[in-house]
Short mmCIF file of C-alpha atoms in Angstrom, two decimals:
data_model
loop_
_atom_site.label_atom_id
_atom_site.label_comp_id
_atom_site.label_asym_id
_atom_site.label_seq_id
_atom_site.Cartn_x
_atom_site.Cartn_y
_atom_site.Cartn_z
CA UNK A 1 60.44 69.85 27.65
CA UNK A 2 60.18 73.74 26.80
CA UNK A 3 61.63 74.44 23.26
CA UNK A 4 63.62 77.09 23.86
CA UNK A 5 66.00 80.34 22.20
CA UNK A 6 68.37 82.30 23.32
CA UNK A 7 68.62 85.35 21.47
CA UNK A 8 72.44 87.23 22.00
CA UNK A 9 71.58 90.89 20.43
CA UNK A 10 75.56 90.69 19.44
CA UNK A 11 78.91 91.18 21.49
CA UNK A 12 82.79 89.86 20.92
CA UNK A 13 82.63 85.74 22.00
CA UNK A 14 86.58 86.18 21.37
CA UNK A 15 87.32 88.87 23.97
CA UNK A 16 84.31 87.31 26.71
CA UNK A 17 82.27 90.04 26.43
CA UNK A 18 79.86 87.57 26.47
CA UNK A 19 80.88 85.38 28.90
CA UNK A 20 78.04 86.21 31.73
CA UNK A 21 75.75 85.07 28.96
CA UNK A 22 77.42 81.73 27.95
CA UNK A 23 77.59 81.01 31.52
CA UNK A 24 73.90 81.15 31.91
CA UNK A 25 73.38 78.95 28.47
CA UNK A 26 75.41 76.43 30.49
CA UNK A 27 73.54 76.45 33.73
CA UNK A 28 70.67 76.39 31.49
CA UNK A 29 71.51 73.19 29.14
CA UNK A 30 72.76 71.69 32.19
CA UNK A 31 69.18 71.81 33.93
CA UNK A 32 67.97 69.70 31.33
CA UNK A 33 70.40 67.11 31.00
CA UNK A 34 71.52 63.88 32.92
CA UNK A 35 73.76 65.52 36.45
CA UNK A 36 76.95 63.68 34.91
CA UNK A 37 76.72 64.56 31.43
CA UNK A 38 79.09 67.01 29.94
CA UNK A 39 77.01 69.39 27.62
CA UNK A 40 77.69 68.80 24.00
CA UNK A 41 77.34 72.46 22.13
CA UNK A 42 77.10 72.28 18.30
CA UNK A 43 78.16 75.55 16.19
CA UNK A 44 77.11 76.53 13.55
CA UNK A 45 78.86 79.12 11.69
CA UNK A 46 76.96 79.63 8.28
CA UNK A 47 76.41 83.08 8.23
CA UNK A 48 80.42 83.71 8.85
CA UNK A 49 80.46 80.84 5.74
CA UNK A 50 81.81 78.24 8.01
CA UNK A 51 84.49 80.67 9.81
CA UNK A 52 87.14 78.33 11.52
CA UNK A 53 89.21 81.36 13.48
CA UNK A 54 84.94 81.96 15.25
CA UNK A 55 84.53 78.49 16.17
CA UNK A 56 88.00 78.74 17.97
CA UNK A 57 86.73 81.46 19.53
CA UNK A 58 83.44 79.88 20.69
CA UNK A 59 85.52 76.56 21.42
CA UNK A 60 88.13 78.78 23.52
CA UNK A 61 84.94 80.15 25.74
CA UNK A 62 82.50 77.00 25.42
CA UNK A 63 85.18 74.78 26.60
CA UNK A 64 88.39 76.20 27.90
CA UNK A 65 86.40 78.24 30.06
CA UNK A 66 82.98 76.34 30.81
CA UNK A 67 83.70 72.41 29.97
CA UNK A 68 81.25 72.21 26.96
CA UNK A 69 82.70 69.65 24.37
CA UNK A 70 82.56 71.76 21.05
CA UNK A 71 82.06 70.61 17.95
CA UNK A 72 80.80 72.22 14.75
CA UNK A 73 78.59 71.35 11.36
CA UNK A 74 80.17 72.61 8.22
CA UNK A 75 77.70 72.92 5.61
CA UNK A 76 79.23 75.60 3.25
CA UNK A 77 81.92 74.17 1.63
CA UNK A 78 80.82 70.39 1.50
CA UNK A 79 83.82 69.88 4.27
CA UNK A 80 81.15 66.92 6.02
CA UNK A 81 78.11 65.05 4.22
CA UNK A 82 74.55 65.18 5.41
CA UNK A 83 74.96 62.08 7.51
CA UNK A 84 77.69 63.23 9.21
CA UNK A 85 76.23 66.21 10.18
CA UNK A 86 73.08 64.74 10.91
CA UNK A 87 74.86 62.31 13.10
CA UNK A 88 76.34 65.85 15.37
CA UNK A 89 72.79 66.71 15.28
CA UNK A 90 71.85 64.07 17.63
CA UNK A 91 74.12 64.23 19.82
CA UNK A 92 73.84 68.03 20.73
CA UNK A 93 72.43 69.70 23.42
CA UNK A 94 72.67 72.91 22.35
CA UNK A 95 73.13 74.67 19.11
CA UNK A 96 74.74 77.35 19.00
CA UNK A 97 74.07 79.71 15.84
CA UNK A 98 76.69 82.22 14.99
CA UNK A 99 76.27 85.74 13.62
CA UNK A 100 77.43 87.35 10.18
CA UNK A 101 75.41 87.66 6.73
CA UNK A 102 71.52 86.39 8.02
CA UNK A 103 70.18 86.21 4.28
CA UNK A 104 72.87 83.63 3.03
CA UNK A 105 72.32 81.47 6.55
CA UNK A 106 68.61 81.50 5.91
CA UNK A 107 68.92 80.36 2.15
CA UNK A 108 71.94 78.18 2.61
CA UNK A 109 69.89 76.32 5.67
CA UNK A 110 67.19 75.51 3.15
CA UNK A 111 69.12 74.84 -0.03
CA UNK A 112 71.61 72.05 1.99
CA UNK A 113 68.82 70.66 4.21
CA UNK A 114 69.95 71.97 7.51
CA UNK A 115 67.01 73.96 8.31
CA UNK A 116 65.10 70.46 8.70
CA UNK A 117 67.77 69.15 11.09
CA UNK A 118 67.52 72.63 13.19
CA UNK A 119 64.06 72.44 13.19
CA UNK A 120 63.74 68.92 14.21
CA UNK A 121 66.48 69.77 16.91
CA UNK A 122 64.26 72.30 18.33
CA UNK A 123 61.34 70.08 18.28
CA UNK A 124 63.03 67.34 20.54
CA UNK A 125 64.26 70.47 22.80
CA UNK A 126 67.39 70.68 21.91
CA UNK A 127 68.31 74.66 23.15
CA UNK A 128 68.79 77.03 20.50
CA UNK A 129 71.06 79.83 21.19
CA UNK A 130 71.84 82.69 18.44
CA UNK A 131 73.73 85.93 18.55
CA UNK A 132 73.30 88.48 15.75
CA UNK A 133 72.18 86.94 12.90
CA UNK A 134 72.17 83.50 14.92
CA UNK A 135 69.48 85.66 17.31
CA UNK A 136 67.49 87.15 14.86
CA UNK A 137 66.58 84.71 12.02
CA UNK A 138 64.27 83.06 14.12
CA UNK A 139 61.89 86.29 13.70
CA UNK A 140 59.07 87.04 11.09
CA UNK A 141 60.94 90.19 10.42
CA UNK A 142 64.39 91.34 10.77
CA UNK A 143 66.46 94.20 10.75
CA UNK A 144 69.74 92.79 8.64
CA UNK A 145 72.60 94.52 7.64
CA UNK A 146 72.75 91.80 4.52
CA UNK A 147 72.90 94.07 1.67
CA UNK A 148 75.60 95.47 3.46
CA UNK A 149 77.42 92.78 3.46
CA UNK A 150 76.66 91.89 0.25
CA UNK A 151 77.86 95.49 -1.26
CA UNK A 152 74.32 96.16 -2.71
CA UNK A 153 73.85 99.18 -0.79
CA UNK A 154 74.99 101.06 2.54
CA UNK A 155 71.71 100.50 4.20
CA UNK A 156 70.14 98.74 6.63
CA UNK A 157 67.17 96.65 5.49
CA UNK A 158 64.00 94.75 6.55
CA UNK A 159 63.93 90.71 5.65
CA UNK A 160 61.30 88.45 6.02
CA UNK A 161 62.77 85.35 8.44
CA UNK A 162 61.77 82.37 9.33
CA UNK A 163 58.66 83.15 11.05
CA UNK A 164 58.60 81.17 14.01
CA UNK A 165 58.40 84.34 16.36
CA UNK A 166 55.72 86.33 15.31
CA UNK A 167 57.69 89.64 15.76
CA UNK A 168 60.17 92.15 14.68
CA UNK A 169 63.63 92.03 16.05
CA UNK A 170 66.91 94.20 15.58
CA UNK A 171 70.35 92.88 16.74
CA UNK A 172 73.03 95.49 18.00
CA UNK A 173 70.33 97.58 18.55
CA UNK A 174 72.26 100.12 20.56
CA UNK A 175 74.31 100.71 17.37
CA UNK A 176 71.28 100.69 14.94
CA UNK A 177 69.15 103.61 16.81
CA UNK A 178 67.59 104.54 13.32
CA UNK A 179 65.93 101.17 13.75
CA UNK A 180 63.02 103.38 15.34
CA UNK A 181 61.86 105.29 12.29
CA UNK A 182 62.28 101.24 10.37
CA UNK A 183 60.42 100.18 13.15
CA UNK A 184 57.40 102.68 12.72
CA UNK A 185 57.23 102.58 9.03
CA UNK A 186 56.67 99.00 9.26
CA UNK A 187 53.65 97.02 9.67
CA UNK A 188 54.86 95.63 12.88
CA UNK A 189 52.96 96.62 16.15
CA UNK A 190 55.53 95.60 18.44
CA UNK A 191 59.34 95.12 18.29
CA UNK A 192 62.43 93.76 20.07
CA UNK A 193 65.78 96.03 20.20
CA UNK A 194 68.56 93.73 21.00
CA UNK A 195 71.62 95.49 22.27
CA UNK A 196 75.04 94.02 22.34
CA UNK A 197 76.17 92.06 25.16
CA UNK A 198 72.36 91.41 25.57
CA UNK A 199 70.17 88.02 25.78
CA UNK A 200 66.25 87.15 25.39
CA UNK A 201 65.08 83.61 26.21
CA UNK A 202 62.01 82.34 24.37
CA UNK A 203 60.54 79.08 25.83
CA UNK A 204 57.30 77.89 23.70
CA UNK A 205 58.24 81.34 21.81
CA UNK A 206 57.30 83.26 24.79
CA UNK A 207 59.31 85.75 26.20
CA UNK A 208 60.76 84.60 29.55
CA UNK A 209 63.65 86.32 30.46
CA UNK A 210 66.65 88.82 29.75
CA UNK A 211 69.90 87.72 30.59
CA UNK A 212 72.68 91.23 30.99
CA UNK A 213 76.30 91.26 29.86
CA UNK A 214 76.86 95.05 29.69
CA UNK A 215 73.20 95.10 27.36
CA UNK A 216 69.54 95.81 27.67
CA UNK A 217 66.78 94.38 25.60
CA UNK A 218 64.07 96.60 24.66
CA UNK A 219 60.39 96.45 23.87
CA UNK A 220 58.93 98.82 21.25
CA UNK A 221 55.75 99.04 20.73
CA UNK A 222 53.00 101.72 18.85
CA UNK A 223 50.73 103.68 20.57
CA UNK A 224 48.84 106.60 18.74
CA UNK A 225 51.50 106.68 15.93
CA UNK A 226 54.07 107.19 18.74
CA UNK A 227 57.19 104.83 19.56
CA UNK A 228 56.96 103.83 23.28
CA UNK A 229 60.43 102.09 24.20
CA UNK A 230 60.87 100.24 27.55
CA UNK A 231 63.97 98.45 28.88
CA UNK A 232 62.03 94.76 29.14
CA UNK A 233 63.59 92.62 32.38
CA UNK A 234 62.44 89.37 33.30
#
């Protein structure tokens, strides 16, 4: 089975914005799961720091709308132990990674053990689905807004993530256009701009299609010095 991510460049879960996207992660999960199976969605909401009033939201979509049974893995608080969590793990389908600060997801993930437990998820092919930070920590380099949230500084920053796709992605993109300048100052050849209301599906950690809420994703690469930027369908 494919091991697969669904990257959401960003968008309002609470208000459906996304909802042409979440419908697709459903027809997708449901593809690879027994025909009378209801899909079993996990969320995690680190990077909000465990945000009930967003997993309501993603439960209100994920289920009210699209008969997912929701549940969610607290790790911030120490709410659940390991076991327990590990236990959700198991039974999920999907995982679905919510947005907020990226740096504090990344080093919480690592510090509580939950990294292991998404990264074993993905090996067994569990589907991986992110939006904002969610989308973008899976990258070797990301555009993150975490000293920001932090109140370190007003700007914008490059962060080294997790590395499993070799590449350089930006979340809201259409927000962020002085990404472009970050983008050719870096030592990145190639780049992904993630608009809101916009989806990229990795399967293997290739590129296989864009999904379209209201959002493009784009491909940036170098030539000469020069940005070239494409709208990237698939």
């Amino acid at each position: 089975m494919k091991k697969t991510i669904i990257a959401i460049g960003g968008g309002e879960i609470k208000t459906k914005q996304t909802l042409d996207i979440d419908r697709f992660v459903v027809d997708y999960v449901k593809q690879r799961i027994p025909a009378d199976k209801r899909p079993y969605g996990l969320f995690l909401g680190t990077a909000s720091h465990d945000s009930m009033p967003y997993f309501n939201s993603y439960r209100k979509t994920y289920t009210s709308v699209l008969d997912v049974k929701a549940d969610c893995a607290l790790s911030v608080y120490g709410e659940m132990d390991f076991e327990h969590i590990r236990e959700k793990f198991f039974k999920a389908d999907f995982l679905y990674v919510g947005g907020g600060d990226t740096k504090f997801l990344m080093e919480k993930w690592r510090e509580s053990g939950i990294y292991d437990l998404v990264a074993d998820a993905y090996d067994r092919g569990v589907v991986i689905v992110g939006l904002s930070a969610g989308a973008i920590c899976w990258f070797k380099d990301i555009y993150s807004d975490y000293d920001i949230i932090g109140g370190q500084s007003g700007e914008y920053k490059l962060l080294k993530g997790f590395g499993w796709i070799d590449n350089l992605a930006c979340p809201h993109y259409d927000d962020r256009t002085e990404f472009d300048q970050t983008f050719l100052n870096s030592e990145q050849t190639s780049a992904y701009g993630l608009e809101n209301n916009a989806a990229l599906v990795f399967e293997d950690l290739v590129p296989v299609k864009t999904v379209s809420a209201g959002g493009n994703v784009y491909r940036l690469v170098k030539e000469n010095g020069k940005l070239v930027k494409t709208v990237l369908k698939l």
